[in-house]
């Protein structure tokens, strides 16, 4: 595997017509690939362009809570905390 002389990124093999090139994955620096360079990349496979994940499929839009709901939740939280502290303090 080769690394970019400019930024240190991984150089990946690409085809440009009949030419074989090594292109930096970070900055795009390009050099012509030698056969011995390409032999190191034989295990590389092309991966599908689009990957579906549960996050992109299952996007949930968050609802904005109003001030009254936030205040109510805060009061309930403090009541529970004080109740728990009271049990342990007795």
PDB file of N, CA and C in Angstrom:
ATOM      1  N   UNK A   1       0.851  -1.164   0.000  1.00  0.00           N
ATOM      2  CA  UNK A   1       0.000   0.000   0.000  1.00  0.00           C
ATOM      3  C   UNK A   1       0.905   1.237   0.000  1.00  0.00           C
ATOM      4  N   UNK A   2       0.507   2.208  -0.785  1.00  0.00           N
ATOM      5  CA  UNK A   2       1.279   3.441  -0.852  1.00  0.00           C
ATOM      6  C   UNK A   2       0.535   4.555  -0.140  1.00  0.00           C
ATOM      7  N   UNK A   3       1.329   5.526   0.314  1.00  0.00           N
ATOM      8  CA  UNK A   3       0.777   6.689   0.979  1.00  0.00           C
ATOM      9  C   UNK A   3       1.169   7.952   0.221  1.00  0.00           C
ATOM     10  N   UNK A   4       0.312   8.942   0.289  1.00  0.00           N
ATOM     11  CA  UNK A   4       0.492  10.193  -0.440  1.00  0.00           C
ATOM     12  C   UNK A   4       1.735  10.932   0.064  1.00  0.00           C
ATOM     13  N   UNK A   5       2.606  11.393  -0.863  1.00  0.00           N
ATOM     14  CA  UNK A   5       3.778  12.154  -0.436  1.00  0.00           C
ATOM     15  C   UNK A   5       3.415  13.562   0.054  1.00  0.00           C
ATOM     16  N   UNK A   6       2.223  14.062  -0.299  1.00  0.00           N
ATOM     17  CA  UNK A   6       1.826  15.407   0.118  1.00  0.00           C
ATOM     18  C   UNK A   6       1.195  15.418   1.508  1.00  0.00           C
ATOM     19  N   UNK A   7       0.175  14.567   1.716  1.00  0.00           N
ATOM     20  CA  UNK A   7      -0.582  14.642   2.973  1.00  0.00           C
ATOM     21  C   UNK A   7      -0.516  13.371   3.812  1.00  0.00           C
ATOM     22  N   UNK A   8      -0.022  12.282   3.260  1.00  0.00           N
ATOM     23  CA  UNK A   8       0.078  11.029   4.003  1.00  0.00           C
ATOM     24  C   UNK A   8      -1.167  10.156   3.923  1.00  0.00           C
ATOM     25  N   UNK A   9      -2.140  10.552   3.096  1.00  0.00           N
ATOM     26  CA  UNK A   9      -3.364   9.758   2.938  1.00  0.00           C
ATOM     27  C   UNK A   9      -3.097   8.479   2.157  1.00  0.00           C
ATOM     28  N   UNK A  10      -4.036   7.569   2.194  1.00  0.00           N
ATOM     29  CA  UNK A  10      -3.906   6.294   1.491  1.00  0.00           C
ATOM     30  C   UNK A  10      -4.110   6.525  -0.003  1.00  0.00           C
ATOM     31  N   UNK A  11      -3.220   5.956  -0.817  1.00  0.00           N
ATOM     32  CA  UNK A  11      -3.339   6.029  -2.271  1.00  0.00           C
ATOM     33  C   UNK A  11      -4.160   4.821  -2.728  1.00  0.00           C
ATOM     34  N   UNK A  12      -5.242   5.091  -3.474  1.00  0.00           N
ATOM     35  CA  UNK A  12      -6.130   4.031  -3.934  1.00  0.00           C
ATOM     36  C   UNK A  12      -6.038   3.888  -5.448  1.00  0.00           C
ATOM     37  N   UNK A  13      -6.098   2.645  -5.965  1.00  0.00           N
ATOM     38  CA  UNK A  13      -6.007   2.448  -7.412  1.00  0.00           C
ATOM     39  C   UNK A  13      -7.287   2.898  -8.117  1.00  0.00           C
ATOM     40  N   UNK A  14      -7.105   3.530  -9.264  1.00  0.00           N
ATOM     41  CA  UNK A  14      -8.217   3.967 -10.116  1.00  0.00           C
ATOM     42  C   UNK A  14      -7.831   3.700 -11.560  1.00  0.00           C
ATOM     43  N   UNK A  15      -8.850   3.559 -12.398  1.00  0.00           N
ATOM     44  CA  UNK A  15      -8.635   3.377 -13.825  1.00  0.00           C
ATOM     45  C   UNK A  15      -9.083   4.643 -14.539  1.00  0.00           C
ATOM     46  N   UNK A  16      -8.276   5.138 -15.446  1.00  0.00           N
ATOM     47  CA  UNK A  16      -8.632   6.283 -16.268  1.00  0.00           C
ATOM     48  C   UNK A  16      -8.398   5.876 -17.713  1.00  0.00           C
ATOM     49  N   UNK A  17      -9.425   5.319 -18.339  1.00  0.00           N
ATOM     50  CA  UNK A  17      -9.254   4.769 -19.688  1.00  0.00           C
ATOM     51  C   UNK A  17      -8.381   3.539 -19.608  1.00  0.00           C
ATOM     52  N   UNK A  18      -7.247   3.575 -20.287  1.00  0.00           N
ATOM     53  CA  UNK A  18      -6.294   2.457 -20.244  1.00  0.00           C
ATOM     54  C   UNK A  18      -5.250   2.649 -19.145  1.00  0.00           C
ATOM     55  N   UNK A  19      -5.149   3.840 -18.609  1.00  0.00           N
ATOM     56  CA  UNK A  19      -4.137   4.129 -17.575  1.00  0.00           C
ATOM     57  C   UNK A  19      -4.601   3.642 -16.213  1.00  0.00           C
ATOM     58  N   UNK A  20      -3.652   3.164 -15.450  1.00  0.00           N
ATOM     59  CA  UNK A  20      -3.885   2.799 -14.054  1.00  0.00           C
ATOM     60  C   UNK A  20      -3.214   3.859 -13.198  1.00  0.00           C
ATOM     61  N   UNK A  21      -3.972   4.419 -12.273  1.00  0.00           N
ATOM     62  CA  UNK A  21      -3.473   5.504 -11.439  1.00  0.00           C
ATOM     63  C   UNK A  21      -3.612   5.145  -9.970  1.00  0.00           C
ATOM     64  N   UNK A  22      -2.812   5.816  -9.145  1.00  0.00           N
ATOM     65  CA  UNK A  22      -2.989   5.785  -7.700  1.00  0.00           C
ATOM     66  C   UNK A  22      -3.408   7.197  -7.295  1.00  0.00           C
ATOM     67  N   UNK A  23      -4.555   7.295  -6.634  1.00  0.00           N
ATOM     68  CA  UNK A  23      -5.121   8.589  -6.258  1.00  0.00           C
ATOM     69  C   UNK A  23      -5.240   8.657  -4.743  1.00  0.00           C
ATOM     70  N   UNK A  24      -4.814   9.775  -4.171  1.00  0.00           N
ATOM     71  CA  UNK A  24      -4.901   9.966  -2.724  1.00  0.00           C
ATOM     72  C   UNK A  24      -6.359  10.112  -2.317  1.00  0.00           C
ATOM     73  N   UNK A  25      -6.752   9.400  -1.266  1.00  0.00           N
ATOM     74  CA  UNK A  25      -8.135   9.445  -0.795  1.00  0.00           C
ATOM     75  C   UNK A  25      -8.455  10.760  -0.079  1.00  0.00           C
ATOM     76  N   UNK A  26      -7.422  11.495   0.346  1.00  0.00           N
ATOM     77  CA  UNK A  26      -7.653  12.749   1.069  1.00  0.00           C
ATOM     78  C   UNK A  26      -7.565  13.978   0.185  1.00  0.00           C
ATOM     79  N   UNK A  27      -6.439  14.136  -0.500  1.00  0.00           N
ATOM     80  CA  UNK A  27      -6.215  15.388  -1.237  1.00  0.00           C
ATOM     81  C   UNK A  27      -6.364  15.250  -2.742  1.00  0.00           C
ATOM     82  N   UNK A  28      -6.439  14.017  -3.265  1.00  0.00           N
ATOM     83  CA  UNK A  28      -6.633  13.823  -4.697  1.00  0.00           C
ATOM     84  C   UNK A  28      -5.346  13.784  -5.513  1.00  0.00           C
ATOM     85  N   UNK A  29      -4.190  13.813  -4.867  1.00  0.00           N
ATOM     86  CA  UNK A  29      -2.907  13.733  -5.560  1.00  0.00           C
ATOM     87  C   UNK A  29      -2.876  12.445  -6.387  1.00  0.00           C
ATOM     88  N   UNK A  30      -2.398  12.534  -7.627  1.00  0.00           N
ATOM     89  CA  UNK A  30      -2.431  11.398  -8.547  1.00  0.00           C
ATOM     90  C   UNK A  30      -1.053  11.094  -9.097  1.00  0.00           C
ATOM     91  N   UNK A  31      -0.724   9.794  -9.162  1.00  0.00           N
ATOM     92  CA  UNK A  31       0.501   9.344  -9.831  1.00  0.00           C
ATOM     93  C   UNK A  31       0.147   8.128 -10.676  1.00  0.00           C
ATOM     94  N   UNK A  32       0.952   7.864 -11.690  1.00  0.00           N
ATOM     95  CA  UNK A  32       0.738   6.683 -12.509  1.00  0.00           C
ATOM     96  C   UNK A  32       1.211   5.458 -11.731  1.00  0.00           C
ATOM     97  N   UNK A  33       0.396   4.413 -11.742  1.00  0.00           N
ATOM     98  CA  UNK A  33       0.693   3.212 -10.959  1.00  0.00           C
ATOM     99  C   UNK A  33       1.594   2.277 -11.744  1.00  0.00           C
ATOM    100  N   UNK A  34       2.563   1.724 -11.051  1.00  0.00           N
ATOM    101  CA  UNK A  34       3.433   0.700 -11.627  1.00  0.00           C
ATOM    102  C   UNK A  34       2.823  -0.662 -11.301  1.00  0.00           C
ATOM    103  N   UNK A  35       3.118  -1.685 -12.131  1.00  0.00           N
ATOM    104  CA  UNK A  35       2.540  -3.021 -11.866  1.00  0.00           C
ATOM    105  C   UNK A  35       2.839  -3.544 -10.463  1.00  0.00           C
ATOM    106  N   UNK A  36       4.026  -3.285  -9.952  1.00  0.00           N
ATOM    107  CA  UNK A  36       4.353  -3.770  -8.605  1.00  0.00           C
ATOM    108  C   UNK A  36       3.546  -3.035  -7.530  1.00  0.00           C
ATOM    109  N   UNK A  37       3.136  -1.801  -7.813  1.00  0.00           N
ATOM    110  CA  UNK A  37       2.278  -1.079  -6.868  1.00  0.00           C
ATOM    111  C   UNK A  37       0.891  -1.694  -6.815  1.00  0.00           C
ATOM    112  N   UNK A  38       0.361  -2.073  -7.979  1.00  0.00           N
ATOM    113  CA  UNK A  38      -0.988  -2.616  -8.057  1.00  0.00           C
ATOM    114  C   UNK A  38      -1.097  -4.004  -7.456  1.00  0.00           C
ATOM    115  N   UNK A  39       0.004  -4.745  -7.417  1.00  0.00           N
ATOM    116  CA  UNK A  39      -0.044  -6.104  -6.860  1.00  0.00           C
ATOM    117  C   UNK A  39      -0.390  -6.076  -5.377  1.00  0.00           C
ATOM    118  N   UNK A  40      -0.143  -4.979  -4.719  1.00  0.00           N
ATOM    119  CA  UNK A  40      -0.451  -4.854  -3.292  1.00  0.00           C
ATOM    120  C   UNK A  40      -1.933  -4.608  -3.035  1.00  0.00           C
ATOM    121  N   UNK A  41      -2.694  -4.306  -4.079  1.00  0.00           N
ATOM    122  CA  UNK A  41      -4.103  -3.964  -3.927  1.00  0.00           C
ATOM    123  C   UNK A  41      -5.040  -5.043  -4.453  1.00  0.00           C
ATOM    124  N   UNK A  42      -4.571  -6.254  -4.655  1.00  0.00           N
ATOM    125  CA  UNK A  42      -5.411  -7.296  -5.248  1.00  0.00           C
ATOM    126  C   UNK A  42      -6.589  -7.683  -4.372  1.00  0.00           C
ATOM    127  N   UNK A  43      -6.505  -7.519  -3.084  1.00  0.00           N
ATOM    128  CA  UNK A  43      -7.590  -7.897  -2.185  1.00  0.00           C
ATOM    129  C   UNK A  43      -8.690  -6.856  -2.092  1.00  0.00           C
ATOM    130  N   UNK A  44      -8.560  -5.753  -2.786  1.00  0.00           N
ATOM    131  CA  UNK A  44      -9.535  -4.673  -2.693  1.00  0.00           C
ATOM    132  C   UNK A  44     -10.728  -4.968  -3.586  1.00  0.00           C
ATOM    133  N   UNK A  45     -11.938  -4.823  -3.049  1.00  0.00           N
ATOM    134  CA  UNK A  45     -13.159  -5.023  -3.821  1.00  0.00           C
ATOM    135  C   UNK A  45     -13.937  -3.726  -3.867  1.00  0.00           C
ATOM    136  N   UNK A  46     -14.755  -3.577  -4.906  1.00  0.00           N
ATOM    137  CA  UNK A  46     -15.624  -2.419  -4.970  1.00  0.00           C
ATOM    138  C   UNK A  46     -16.826  -2.675  -4.072  1.00  0.00           C
ATOM    139  N   UNK A  47     -17.164  -1.696  -3.277  1.00  0.00           N
ATOM    140  CA  UNK A  47     -18.276  -1.782  -2.350  1.00  0.00           C
ATOM    141  C   UNK A  47     -19.460  -1.044  -2.956  1.00  0.00           C
ATOM    142  N   UNK A  48     -20.664  -1.464  -2.611  1.00  0.00           N
ATOM    143  CA  UNK A  48     -21.858  -0.789  -3.103  1.00  0.00           C
ATOM    144  C   UNK A  48     -21.785   0.698  -2.771  1.00  0.00           C
ATOM    145  N   UNK A  49     -22.319   1.502  -3.669  1.00  0.00           N
ATOM    146  CA  UNK A  49     -22.270   2.948  -3.482  1.00  0.00           C
ATOM    147  C   UNK A  49     -23.177   3.431  -2.360  1.00  0.00           C
ATOM    148  N   UNK A  50     -24.341   2.798  -2.192  1.00  0.00           N
ATOM    149  CA  UNK A  50     -25.299   3.254  -1.200  1.00  0.00           C
ATOM    150  C   UNK A  50     -25.530   2.167  -0.159  1.00  0.00           C
ATOM    151  N   UNK A  51     -25.413   2.544   1.088  1.00  0.00           N
ATOM    152  CA  UNK A  51     -25.645   1.617   2.184  1.00  0.00           C
ATOM    153  C   UNK A  51     -26.799   2.166   3.007  1.00  0.00           C
ATOM    154  N   UNK A  52     -27.820   1.360   3.191  1.00  0.00           N
ATOM    155  CA  UNK A  52     -28.950   1.767   4.005  1.00  0.00           C
ATOM    156  C   UNK A  52     -28.700   1.353   5.442  1.00  0.00           C
ATOM    157  N   UNK A  53     -28.891   2.266   6.345  1.00  0.00           N
ATOM    158  CA  UNK A  53     -28.766   1.950   7.758  1.00  0.00           C
ATOM    159  C   UNK A  53     -30.092   2.247   8.428  1.00  0.00           C
ATOM    160  N   UNK A  54     -30.230   1.760   9.626  1.00  0.00           N
ATOM    161  CA  UNK A  54     -31.481   2.010  10.331  1.00  0.00           C
ATOM    162  C   UNK A  54     -31.648   3.484  10.641  1.00  0.00           C
ATOM    163  N   UNK A  55     -30.556   4.205  10.767  1.00  0.00           N
ATOM    164  CA  UNK A  55     -30.658   5.625  11.081  1.00  0.00           C
ATOM    165  C   UNK A  55     -31.277   6.399   9.915  1.00  0.00           C
ATOM    166  N   UNK A  56     -30.851   6.131   8.681  1.00  0.00           N
ATOM    167  CA  UNK A  56     -31.401   6.870   7.557  1.00  0.00           C
ATOM    168  C   UNK A  56     -32.813   6.425   7.227  1.00  0.00           C
ATOM    169  N   UNK A  57     -33.131   5.181   7.494  1.00  0.00           N
ATOM    170  CA  UNK A  57     -34.461   4.672   7.199  1.00  0.00           C
ATOM    171  C   UNK A  57     -35.433   5.074   8.295  1.00  0.00           C
ATOM    172  N   UNK A  58     -34.944   5.145   9.513  1.00  0.00           N
ATOM    173  CA  UNK A  58     -35.800   5.333  10.668  1.00  0.00           C
ATOM    174  C   UNK A  58     -35.575   6.705  11.300  1.00  0.00           C
ATOM    175  N   UNK A  59     -35.586   7.752  10.510  1.00  0.00           N
ATOM    176  CA  UNK A  59     -35.360   9.098  11.032  1.00  0.00           C
ATOM    177  C   UNK A  59     -36.622   9.566  11.749  1.00  0.00           C
ATOM    178  N   UNK A  60     -36.443   9.989  12.987  1.00  0.00           N
ATOM    179  CA  UNK A  60     -37.569  10.461  13.779  1.00  0.00           C
ATOM    180  C   UNK A  60     -37.406  11.958  13.987  1.00  0.00           C
ATOM    181  N   UNK A  61     -38.441  12.697  13.657  1.00  0.00           N
ATOM    182  CA  UNK A  61     -38.391  14.138  13.839  1.00  0.00           C
ATOM    183  C   UNK A  61     -38.727  14.437  15.294  1.00  0.00           C
ATOM    184  N   UNK A  62     -37.815  15.159  15.969  1.00  0.00           N
ATOM    185  CA  UNK A  62     -38.031  15.480  17.375  1.00  0.00           C
ATOM    186  C   UNK A  62     -39.036  16.624  17.503  1.00  0.00           C
ATOM    187  N   UNK A  63     -39.921  16.463  18.467  1.00  0.00           N
ATOM    188  CA  UNK A  63     -40.931  17.478  18.729  1.00  0.00           C
ATOM    189  C   UNK A  63     -40.382  18.447  19.768  1.00  0.00           C
ATOM    190  N   UNK A  64     -40.555  19.716  19.524  1.00  0.00           N
ATOM    191  CA  UNK A  64     -40.124  20.725  20.478  1.00  0.00           C
ATOM    192  C   UNK A  64     -41.090  20.747  21.661  1.00  0.00           C
ATOM    193  N   UNK A  65     -40.538  20.714  22.872  1.00  0.00           N
ATOM    194  CA  UNK A  65     -41.379  20.805  24.058  1.00  0.00           C
ATOM    195  C   UNK A  65     -41.503  22.269  24.457  1.00  0.00           C
ATOM    196  N   UNK A  66     -42.678  22.645  24.943  1.00  0.00           N
ATOM    197  CA  UNK A  66     -42.836  24.024  25.373  1.00  0.00           C
ATOM    198  C   UNK A  66     -42.333  24.178  26.813  1.00  0.00           C
ATOM    199  N   UNK A  67     -42.278  25.413  27.276  1.00  0.00           N
ATOM    200  CA  UNK A  67     -41.701  25.704  28.594  1.00  0.00           C
ATOM    201  C   UNK A  67     -42.474  25.029  29.723  1.00  0.00           C
ATOM    202  N   UNK A  68     -43.800  24.947  29.595  1.00  0.00           N
ATOM    203  CA  UNK A  68     -44.600  24.318  30.640  1.00  0.00           C
ATOM    204  C   UNK A  68     -44.264  22.835  30.794  1.00  0.00           C
ATOM    205  N   UNK A  69     -44.091  22.133  29.677  1.00  0.00           N
ATOM    206  CA  UNK A  69     -43.740  20.709  29.728  1.00  0.00           C
ATOM    207  C   UNK A  69     -42.365  20.510  30.357  1.00  0.00           C
ATOM    208  N   UNK A  70     -41.423  21.371  30.012  1.00  0.00           N
ATOM    209  CA  UNK A  70     -40.071  21.272  30.573  1.00  0.00           C
ATOM    210  C   UNK A  70     -40.104  21.513  32.069  1.00  0.00           C
ATOM    211  N   UNK A  71     -40.844  22.539  32.497  1.00  0.00           N
ATOM    212  CA  UNK A  71     -40.943  22.852  33.920  1.00  0.00           C
ATOM    213  C   UNK A  71     -41.616  21.712  34.686  1.00  0.00           C
ATOM    214  N   UNK A  72     -42.666  21.131  34.115  1.00  0.00           N
ATOM    215  CA  UNK A  72     -43.364  20.004  34.744  1.00  0.00           C
ATOM    216  C   UNK A  72     -42.414  18.813  34.903  1.00  0.00           C
ATOM    217  N   UNK A  73     -41.651  18.506  33.862  1.00  0.00           N
ATOM    218  CA  UNK A  73     -40.693  17.399  33.921  1.00  0.00           C
ATOM    219  C   UNK A  73     -39.623  17.665  34.977  1.00  0.00           C
ATOM    220  N   UNK A  74     -39.167  18.899  35.076  1.00  0.00           N
ATOM    221  CA  UNK A  74     -38.148  19.262  36.066  1.00  0.00           C
ATOM    222  C   UNK A  74     -38.703  19.067  37.485  1.00  0.00           C
ATOM    223  N   UNK A  75     -39.939  19.518  37.731  1.00  0.00           N
ATOM    224  CA  UNK A  75     -40.550  19.371  39.061  1.00  0.00           C
ATOM    225  C   UNK A  75     -40.699  17.901  39.436  1.00  0.00           C
ATOM    226  N   UNK A  76     -41.157  17.087  38.488  1.00  0.00           N
ATOM    227  CA  UNK A  76     -41.311  15.660  38.750  1.00  0.00           C
ATOM    228  C   UNK A  76     -39.974  14.998  39.065  1.00  0.00           C
ATOM    229  N   UNK A  77     -38.936  15.418  38.358  1.00  0.00           N
ATOM    230  CA  UNK A  77     -37.596  14.873  38.591  1.00  0.00           C
ATOM    231  C   UNK A  77     -37.135  15.199  40.008  1.00  0.00           C
ATOM    232  N   UNK A  78     -37.256  16.479  40.397  1.00  0.00           N
ATOM    233  CA  UNK A  78     -36.805  16.881  41.721  1.00  0.00           C
ATOM    234  C   UNK A  78     -37.625  16.214  42.827  1.00  0.00           C
ATOM    235  N   UNK A  79     -38.930  16.018  42.602  1.00  0.00           N
ATOM    236  CA  UNK A  79     -39.742  15.309  43.580  1.00  0.00           C
ATOM    237  C   UNK A  79     -39.235  13.890  43.791  1.00  0.00           C
ATOM    238  N   UNK A  80     -38.917  13.208  42.692  1.00  0.00           N
ATOM    239  CA  UNK A  80     -38.391  11.841  42.798  1.00  0.00           C
ATOM    240  C   UNK A  80     -37.052  11.812  43.515  1.00  0.00           C
ATOM    241  N   UNK A  81     -36.177  12.750  43.187  1.00  0.00           N
ATOM    242  CA  UNK A  81     -34.853  12.788  43.816  1.00  0.00           C
ATOM    243  C   UNK A  81     -34.987  13.047  45.307  1.00  0.00           C
ATOM    244  N   UNK A  82     -35.790  14.039  45.663  1.00  0.00           N
ATOM    245  CA  UNK A  82     -35.959  14.348  47.083  1.00  0.00           C
ATOM    246  C   UNK A  82     -36.622  13.199  47.830  1.00  0.00           C
ATOM    247  N   UNK A  83     -37.557  12.530  47.181  1.00  0.00           N
ATOM    248  CA  UNK A  83     -38.220  11.379  47.788  1.00  0.00           C
ATOM    249  C   UNK A  83     -37.205  10.270  48.070  1.00  0.00           C
ATOM    250  N   UNK A  84     -36.325  10.009  47.086  1.00  0.00           N
ATOM    251  CA  UNK A  84     -35.294   8.978  47.260  1.00  0.00           C
ATOM    252  C   UNK A  84     -34.307   9.368  48.353  1.00  0.00           C
ATOM    253  N   UNK A  85     -33.911  10.635  48.379  1.00  0.00           N
ATOM    254  CA  UNK A  85     -32.973  11.098  49.417  1.00  0.00           C
ATOM    255  C   UNK A  85     -33.617  11.003  50.788  1.00  0.00           C
ATOM    256  N   UNK A  86     -34.906  11.301  50.880  1.00  0.00           N
ATOM    257  CA  UNK A  86     -35.608  11.209  52.155  1.00  0.00           C
ATOM    258  C   UNK A  86     -35.631   9.781  52.665  1.00  0.00           C
ATOM    259  N   UNK A  87     -35.809   8.818  51.804  1.00  0.00           N
ATOM    260  CA  UNK A  87     -35.820   7.421  52.224  1.00  0.00           C
ATOM    261  C   UNK A  87     -34.478   6.992  52.760  1.00  0.00           C
ATOM    262  N   UNK A  88     -33.413   7.467  52.136  1.00  0.00           N
ATOM    263  CA  UNK A  88     -32.073   7.063  52.566  1.00  0.00           C
ATOM    264  C   UNK A  88     -31.634   7.833  53.797  1.00  0.00           C
ATOM    265  N   UNK A  89     -32.163   9.019  54.004  1.00  0.00           N
ATOM    266  CA  UNK A  89     -31.732   9.851  55.130  1.00  0.00           C
ATOM    267  C   UNK A  89     -32.404   9.495  56.432  1.00  0.00           C
ATOM    268  N   UNK A  90     -33.492   8.743  56.398  1.00  0.00           N
ATOM    269  CA  UNK A  90     -34.230   8.425  57.618  1.00  0.00           C
ATOM    270  C   UNK A  90     -33.578   7.368  58.432  1.00  0.00           C
TER     271      UNK A  90
END
